[in-house]
Amino acid sequence: MTQVRAAKFIMGFALVTAALTLVSCVTPPEKPESPAPEIAYPPPPDAARFIFERSLLSSADVQKRDSTTRFRQLVTGERTTGEALAKPFDVVVCQGRIYVSDTVRRSVMVFDIPGGRFFEIGTEEPGALNKPLGLTTDGACNLYVADTTAQRVMKYDRNGVFLTAMGGKDAKLFTRLSHLAVTPDGKKLFAVDTGGVDSTEHKVHVFDVMTGEPIYAIGTRGDEVGKLNLPRDAEIGPDGLLYVVDGGNFRVQAFRQDGTFVRSFGSVGRQLGQFSRPKGIAADPDGNLYVSDAYFANFQIFNSDGELLMFIGTRGAQASPGNYMLPAGIDVDEDGRIFVVDQFFRKVDIFRPAGLPKEGGHLGAWYVQPEAQ
């Protein structure tokens, strides 16, 4: 009996020792990676003016996960998936809602950061979209979409409920409707007609939003002061002026809302402050202007007089922060955050003013809601 007990003890001891050995061989869970260092623009030793915040790629970047989903992903390693940007074109932001037009999805993708939700606009009648390009919002966050195929401007409320349309093929107003700007009170809309090589209709049509009717047009094709050649985008600045990206003339022109020319800046070239393939334009609350350039693969920041302040971005083969291949639409929200679309990398890069805490402003909800992505 004593030998049997001894044998059992030795066997039990061996099993425990083996178990402890196996446990010691298991690789412990890795510590969470420390946050990546902030990317500042301009880089040190200059004082930072903007910080790269994140890239927006799909609905997974905003949708909330419940506790069950988070636990399952932790255990299984399952990754969060979502509705991805396919071919984004323009972006506009109002009170924390990021609206992105997508020509492949034929819709406007809405990333509601404070609400922690995602939805699409223009997927159903009435108000279905064919090829949405330029976007703008008024002070009430009503959304205006340039549908270039239908040759009309679509208006929706902030939740995507279709309200009205302006223009249309029967009106025969547009050769190539591309971008929009609207006054903060939502009474006057400016619709950019980029025109074409064989067209003289390179102008900005102005609509009375209340009636939906065009009331006058600004510009005609040419390279003289006040004329336009392949206009790309437009923006109403806080000074009330209409700023137009005059793409074929490699400049930005400023007009009063009645069409009176005020000033212009820019020229063709490869130097800072010049343009090669200007695309989008935006204005911040201080009146500075942001112009994306597809050739330079960046956006340049000017004061309202056209003096260059700085630039952000460079051409890169990977979709890393601040790298672009085909930058297009650009916007600046109420808090001074910058949003820039890159069509090639299918992303929207977001930059935060250096003086704004990451929890600050409308997009701060990304950081104060732990269940959000």
CSV table of C-alpha atoms in Angstrom, one decimal, residues 72-325:
chain,number,residue,atom,x,y,z
A,72,ARG,CA,-16.7,38.7,-28.4
A,73,GLN,CA,-14.1,40.6,-30.3
A,74,LEU,CA,-11.7,40.5,-27.3
A,75,VAL,CA,-12.1,36.7,-27.1
A,76,THR,CA,-12.2,35.8,-30.8
A,77,GLY,CA,-10.0,38.5,-32.3
A,78,GLU,CA,-12.9,39.5,-34.6
A,79,ARG,CA,-12.4,42.9,-36.2
A,80,THR,CA,-15.0,45.6,-36.5
A,81,THR,CA,-16.3,46.0,-40.0
A,82,GLY,CA,-18.5,48.6,-41.5
A,83,GLU,CA,-19.7,50.4,-44.6
A,84,ALA,CA,-16.5,51.6,-46.2
A,85,LEU,CA,-15.9,54.7,-48.4
A,86,ALA,CA,-15.7,53.6,-52.0
A,87,LYS,CA,-14.9,56.8,-53.9
A,88,PRO,CA,-15.4,59.8,-51.8
A,89,PHE,CA,-15.6,63.2,-53.4
A,90,ASP,CA,-16.5,66.0,-51.1
A,91,VAL,CA,-17.0,66.5,-47.3
A,92,VAL,CA,-18.9,69.0,-45.2
A,93,VAL,CA,-19.3,69.1,-41.5
A,94,CYS,CA,-22.1,70.6,-39.3
A,95,GLN,CA,-22.3,70.3,-35.6
A,96,GLY,CA,-20.4,67.1,-35.4
A,97,ARG,CA,-22.0,65.4,-38.4
A,98,ILE,CA,-19.6,64.5,-41.1
A,99,TYR,CA,-21.3,64.3,-44.6
A,100,VAL,CA,-19.2,62.6,-47.3
A,101,SER,CA,-20.4,62.3,-50.9
A,102,ASP,CA,-19.5,59.0,-52.6
A,103,THR,CA,-19.9,58.6,-56.4
A,104,VAL,CA,-19.6,54.8,-56.4
A,105,ARG,CA,-22.1,54.3,-53.5
A,106,ARG,CA,-24.3,57.0,-55.1
A,107,SER,CA,-25.1,58.4,-51.7
A,108,VAL,CA,-24.0,60.8,-49.0
A,109,MET,CA,-22.5,58.9,-46.0
A,110,VAL,CA,-23.2,60.5,-42.7
A,111,PHE,CA,-20.9,60.0,-39.7
A,112,ASP,CA,-22.8,61.4,-36.7
A,113,ILE,CA,-20.1,61.6,-34.1
A,114,PRO,CA,-22.1,63.0,-31.1
A,115,GLY,CA,-24.9,60.6,-31.8
A,116,GLY,CA,-22.5,57.6,-32.3
A,117,ARG,CA,-24.3,56.4,-35.4
A,118,PHE,CA,-24.0,56.1,-39.2
A,119,PHE,CA,-26.6,56.4,-42.0
A,120,GLU,CA,-26.8,57.2,-45.7
A,121,ILE,CA,-28.7,59.9,-47.6
A,122,GLY,CA,-30.0,59.6,-51.1
A,123,THR,CA,-30.5,55.9,-51.4
A,124,GLU,CA,-34.3,55.9,-51.7
A,125,GLU,CA,-37.0,57.9,-53.4
A,126,PRO,CA,-37.9,60.6,-53.1
A,127,GLY,CA,-34.5,62.2,-53.1
A,128,ALA,CA,-32.5,59.4,-54.6
A,129,LEU,CA,-29.1,60.4,-55.9
A,130,ASN,CA,-27.4,59.5,-59.2
A,131,LYS,CA,-23.9,60.9,-58.9
A,132,PRO,CA,-23.4,63.2,-55.8
A,133,LEU,CA,-20.5,65.5,-56.0
A,134,GLY,CA,-20.3,68.8,-54.1
A,135,LEU,CA,-21.8,69.4,-50.6
A,136,THR,CA,-22.7,72.3,-48.5
A,137,THR,CA,-24.8,73.0,-45.4
A,138,ASP,CA,-26.6,76.1,-44.1
A,139,GLY,CA,-26.7,77.4,-40.5
A,140,ALA,CA,-29.5,74.9,-39.7
A,141,CYS,CA,-27.4,72.0,-41.0
A,142,ASN,CA,-29.7,71.5,-44.0
A,143,LEU,CA,-27.7,69.6,-46.6
A,144,TYR,CA,-27.4,70.6,-50.2
A,145,VAL,CA,-26.0,68.0,-52.7
A,146,ALA,CA,-24.9,68.6,-56.3
A,147,ASP,CA,-26.2,65.7,-58.4
A,148,THR,CA,-24.2,66.1,-61.6
A,149,THR,CA,-26.0,63.3,-63.5
A,150,ALA,CA,-29.4,64.6,-62.7
A,151,GLN,CA,-28.2,68.2,-63.2
A,152,ARG,CA,-29.9,69.4,-60.1
A,153,VAL,CA,-29.3,70.4,-56.5
A,154,MET,CA,-31.0,68.3,-53.8
A,155,LYS,CA,-31.9,69.7,-50.4
A,156,TYR,CA,-32.3,67.5,-47.3
A,157,ASP,CA,-32.8,68.3,-43.6
A,158,ARG,CA,-30.0,67.3,-41.2
A,159,ASN,CA,-31.4,63.8,-40.8
A,160,GLY,CA,-31.6,63.1,-44.5
A,161,VAL,CA,-35.3,63.8,-45.2
A,162,PHE,CA,-35.6,65.1,-48.7
A,163,LEU,CA,-37.0,68.6,-48.9
A,164,THR,CA,-36.7,70.0,-52.4
A,165,ALA,CA,-34.7,70.1,-55.7
A,166,MET,CA,-33.4,72.9,-57.8
A,167,GLY,CA,-32.5,72.8,-61.5
A,168,GLY,CA,-32.9,69.5,-63.3
A,169,LYS,CA,-32.3,68.4,-66.9
A,170,ASP,CA,-35.5,70.1,-68.1
A,171,ALA,CA,-34.1,73.5,-66.9
A,172,LYS,CA,-31.0,73.1,-69.1
A,173,LEU,CA,-28.9,75.3,-66.7
A,174,PHE,CA,-25.8,73.2,-66.2
A,175,THR,CA,-23.1,71.7,-68.4
A,176,ARG,CA,-21.3,70.1,-65.5
A,177,LEU,CA,-22.7,70.8,-62.1
A,178,SER,CA,-19.9,70.2,-59.6
A,179,HIS,CA,-19.9,72.2,-56.3
A,180,LEU,CA,-22.1,74.3,-54.1
A,181,ALA,CA,-22.0,77.1,-51.5
A,182,VAL,CA,-24.9,78.5,-49.5
A,183,THR,CA,-25.4,81.5,-47.3
A,184,PRO,CA,-25.7,80.7,-43.5
A,185,ASP,CA,-29.3,81.8,-43.5
A,186,GLY,CA,-30.1,79.3,-46.3
A,187,LYS,CA,-31.7,81.9,-48.5
A,188,LYS,CA,-29.2,82.0,-51.4
A,189,LEU,CA,-27.4,79.0,-53.1
A,190,PHE,CA,-24.4,79.2,-55.4
A,191,ALA,CA,-24.0,76.3,-57.8
A,192,VAL,CA,-20.8,75.9,-59.7
A,193,ASP,CA,-20.9,74.9,-63.3
A,194,THR,CA,-17.4,73.7,-64.3
A,195,GLY,CA,-18.4,73.6,-67.9
A,196,GLY,CA,-16.2,71.8,-70.5
A,197,VAL,CA,-13.6,72.3,-73.2
A,198,ASP,CA,-16.2,73.2,-75.8
A,199,SER,CA,-18.4,75.1,-73.5
A,200,THR,CA,-18.6,78.8,-72.6
A,201,GLU,CA,-20.8,78.1,-69.7
A,202,HIS,CA,-18.2,78.3,-67.0
A,203,LYS,CA,-20.1,80.1,-64.2
A,204,VAL,CA,-21.8,80.1,-60.9
A,205,HIS,CA,-25.6,80.0,-60.9
A,206,VAL,CA,-27.3,81.7,-58.0
A,207,PHE,CA,-30.7,80.3,-56.7
A,208,ASP,CA,-33.3,81.7,-54.4
A,209,VAL,CA,-33.7,78.7,-52.1
A,210,MET,CA,-37.2,79.7,-51.0
A,211,THR,CA,-38.6,79.6,-54.6
A,212,GLY,CA,-36.0,77.2,-56.0
A,213,GLU,CA,-35.6,79.4,-59.0
A,214,PRO,CA,-32.3,80.7,-60.5
A,215,ILE,CA,-32.0,84.5,-60.2
A,216,TYR,CA,-28.7,85.3,-61.9
A,217,ALA,CA,-25.3,83.9,-62.8
A,218,ILE,CA,-21.7,85.0,-62.0
A,219,GLY,CA,-19.0,84.8,-64.6
A,220,THR,CA,-18.4,83.5,-68.1
A,221,ARG,CA,-15.5,81.8,-69.7
A,222,GLY,CA,-12.2,83.7,-70.0
A,223,ASP,CA,-9.0,84.6,-68.2
A,224,GLU,CA,-9.7,88.2,-67.5
A,225,VAL,CA,-10.6,89.6,-64.1
A,226,GLY,CA,-14.0,88.3,-63.0
A,227,LYS,CA,-14.2,85.6,-65.7
A,228,LEU,CA,-13.8,81.9,-65.0
A,229,ASN,CA,-12.2,78.9,-66.7
A,230,LEU,CA,-13.2,75.5,-65.3
A,231,PRO,CA,-14.3,76.7,-61.9
A,232,ARG,CA,-14.0,73.9,-59.4
A,233,ASP,CA,-15.5,74.9,-56.0
A,234,ALA,CA,-16.9,77.8,-54.1
A,235,GLU,CA,-17.2,78.9,-50.5
A,236,ILE,CA,-19.0,81.7,-48.6
A,237,GLY,CA,-16.4,83.2,-46.2
A,238,PRO,CA,-17.3,84.7,-42.8
A,239,ASP,CA,-16.8,88.1,-44.5
A,240,GLY,CA,-19.8,87.2,-46.8
A,241,LEU,CA,-17.7,87.1,-49.9
A,242,LEU,CA,-18.0,84.2,-52.4
A,243,TYR,CA,-14.6,82.6,-53.1
A,244,VAL,CA,-14.4,80.6,-56.3
A,245,VAL,CA,-11.6,78.1,-57.2
A,246,ASP,CA,-10.9,79.2,-60.8
A,247,GLY,CA,-9.2,76.0,-61.7
A,248,GLY,CA,-8.2,76.6,-65.4
A,249,ASN,CA,-6.8,80.1,-64.4
A,250,PHE,CA,-5.0,78.7,-61.4
A,251,ARG,CA,-6.4,81.2,-59.0
A,252,VAL,CA,-9.0,81.9,-56.4
A,253,GLN,CA,-11.4,84.8,-57.1
A,254,ALA,CA,-13.5,86.7,-54.5
A,255,PHE,CA,-16.8,88.2,-55.5
A,256,ARG,CA,-19.6,90.0,-53.6
A,257,GLN,CA,-22.7,88.0,-53.6
A,258,ASP,CA,-24.2,90.1,-56.4
A,259,GLY,CA,-21.2,89.0,-58.7
A,260,THR,CA,-19.0,92.1,-58.3
A,261,PHE,CA,-15.4,91.1,-58.5
A,262,VAL,CA,-13.3,92.0,-55.4
A,263,ARG,CA,-9.9,90.4,-55.7
A,264,SER,CA,-8.0,87.3,-56.6
A,265,PHE,CA,-4.8,85.5,-55.6
A,266,GLY,CA,-2.7,82.6,-57.0
A,267,SER,CA,-1.0,81.8,-60.2
A,268,VAL,CA,0.2,78.7,-62.1
A,269,GLY,CA,3.4,77.2,-60.8
A,270,ARG,CA,5.1,74.7,-58.6
A,271,GLN,CA,6.1,77.0,-55.7
A,272,LEU,CA,4.3,77.4,-52.4
A,273,GLY,CA,1.4,79.9,-52.8
A,274,GLN,CA,0.9,78.8,-56.4
A,275,PHE,CA,-1.5,76.3,-57.9
A,276,SER,CA,-1.2,73.4,-60.3
A,277,ARG,CA,-4.5,71.5,-60.0
A,278,PRO,CA,-6.6,73.3,-57.4
A,279,LYS,CA,-9.7,71.4,-56.4
A,280,GLY,CA,-11.6,72.2,-53.1
A,281,ILE,CA,-11.9,75.3,-50.9
A,282,ALA,CA,-13.0,75.9,-47.4
A,283,ALA,CA,-13.0,78.8,-44.9
A,284,ASP,CA,-12.4,78.7,-41.2
A,285,PRO,CA,-14.2,80.9,-38.6
A,286,ASP,CA,-11.3,83.4,-38.8
A,287,GLY,CA,-11.6,83.9,-42.5
A,288,ASN,CA,-8.5,81.8,-43.5
A,289,LEU,CA,-8.9,79.9,-46.8
A,290,TYR,CA,-7.9,76.2,-47.4
A,291,VAL,CA,-7.3,75.1,-50.9
A,292,SER,CA,-6.6,71.4,-51.9
A,293,ASP,CA,-4.4,70.8,-54.9
A,294,ALA,CA,-4.4,67.3,-56.5
A,295,TYR,CA,-1.0,67.9,-58.2
A,296,PHE,CA,0.8,69.0,-55.1
A,297,ALA,CA,-1.1,66.3,-53.0
A,298,ASN,CA,-1.6,68.8,-50.2
A,299,PHE,CA,-3.7,71.7,-49.1
A,300,GLN,CA,-2.5,75.3,-48.6
A,301,ILE,CA,-3.8,77.7,-46.1
A,302,PHE,CA,-4.1,81.4,-46.9
A,303,ASN,CA,-5.4,84.4,-45.1
A,304,SER,CA,-8.4,86.2,-46.8
A,305,ASP,CA,-6.0,88.4,-48.7
A,306,GLY,CA,-4.3,85.5,-50.3
A,307,GLU,CA,-1.1,85.4,-48.3
A,308,LEU,CA,0.2,81.9,-47.7
A,309,LEU,CA,0.3,80.8,-44.1
A,310,MET,CA,1.3,77.2,-44.3
A,311,PHE,CA,0.6,73.9,-46.1
A,312,ILE,CA,-0.2,70.4,-45.0
A,313,GLY,CA,0.3,67.1,-46.8
A,314,THR,CA,2.6,65.3,-49.2
A,315,ARG,CA,2.5,62.7,-51.9
A,316,GLY,CA,2.9,59.2,-50.6
A,317,ALA,CA,2.3,55.6,-51.7
A,318,GLN,CA,0.6,54.6,-48.5
A,319,ALA,CA,-2.5,55.9,-46.8
A,320,SER,CA,-0.6,57.1,-43.8
A,321,PRO,CA,-1.5,60.4,-42.0
A,322,GLY,CA,-1.1,63.4,-44.2
A,323,ASN,CA,-0.2,61.3,-47.3
A,324,TYR,CA,-2.3,61.9,-50.4
A,325,MET,CA,-2.5,60.8,-54.0
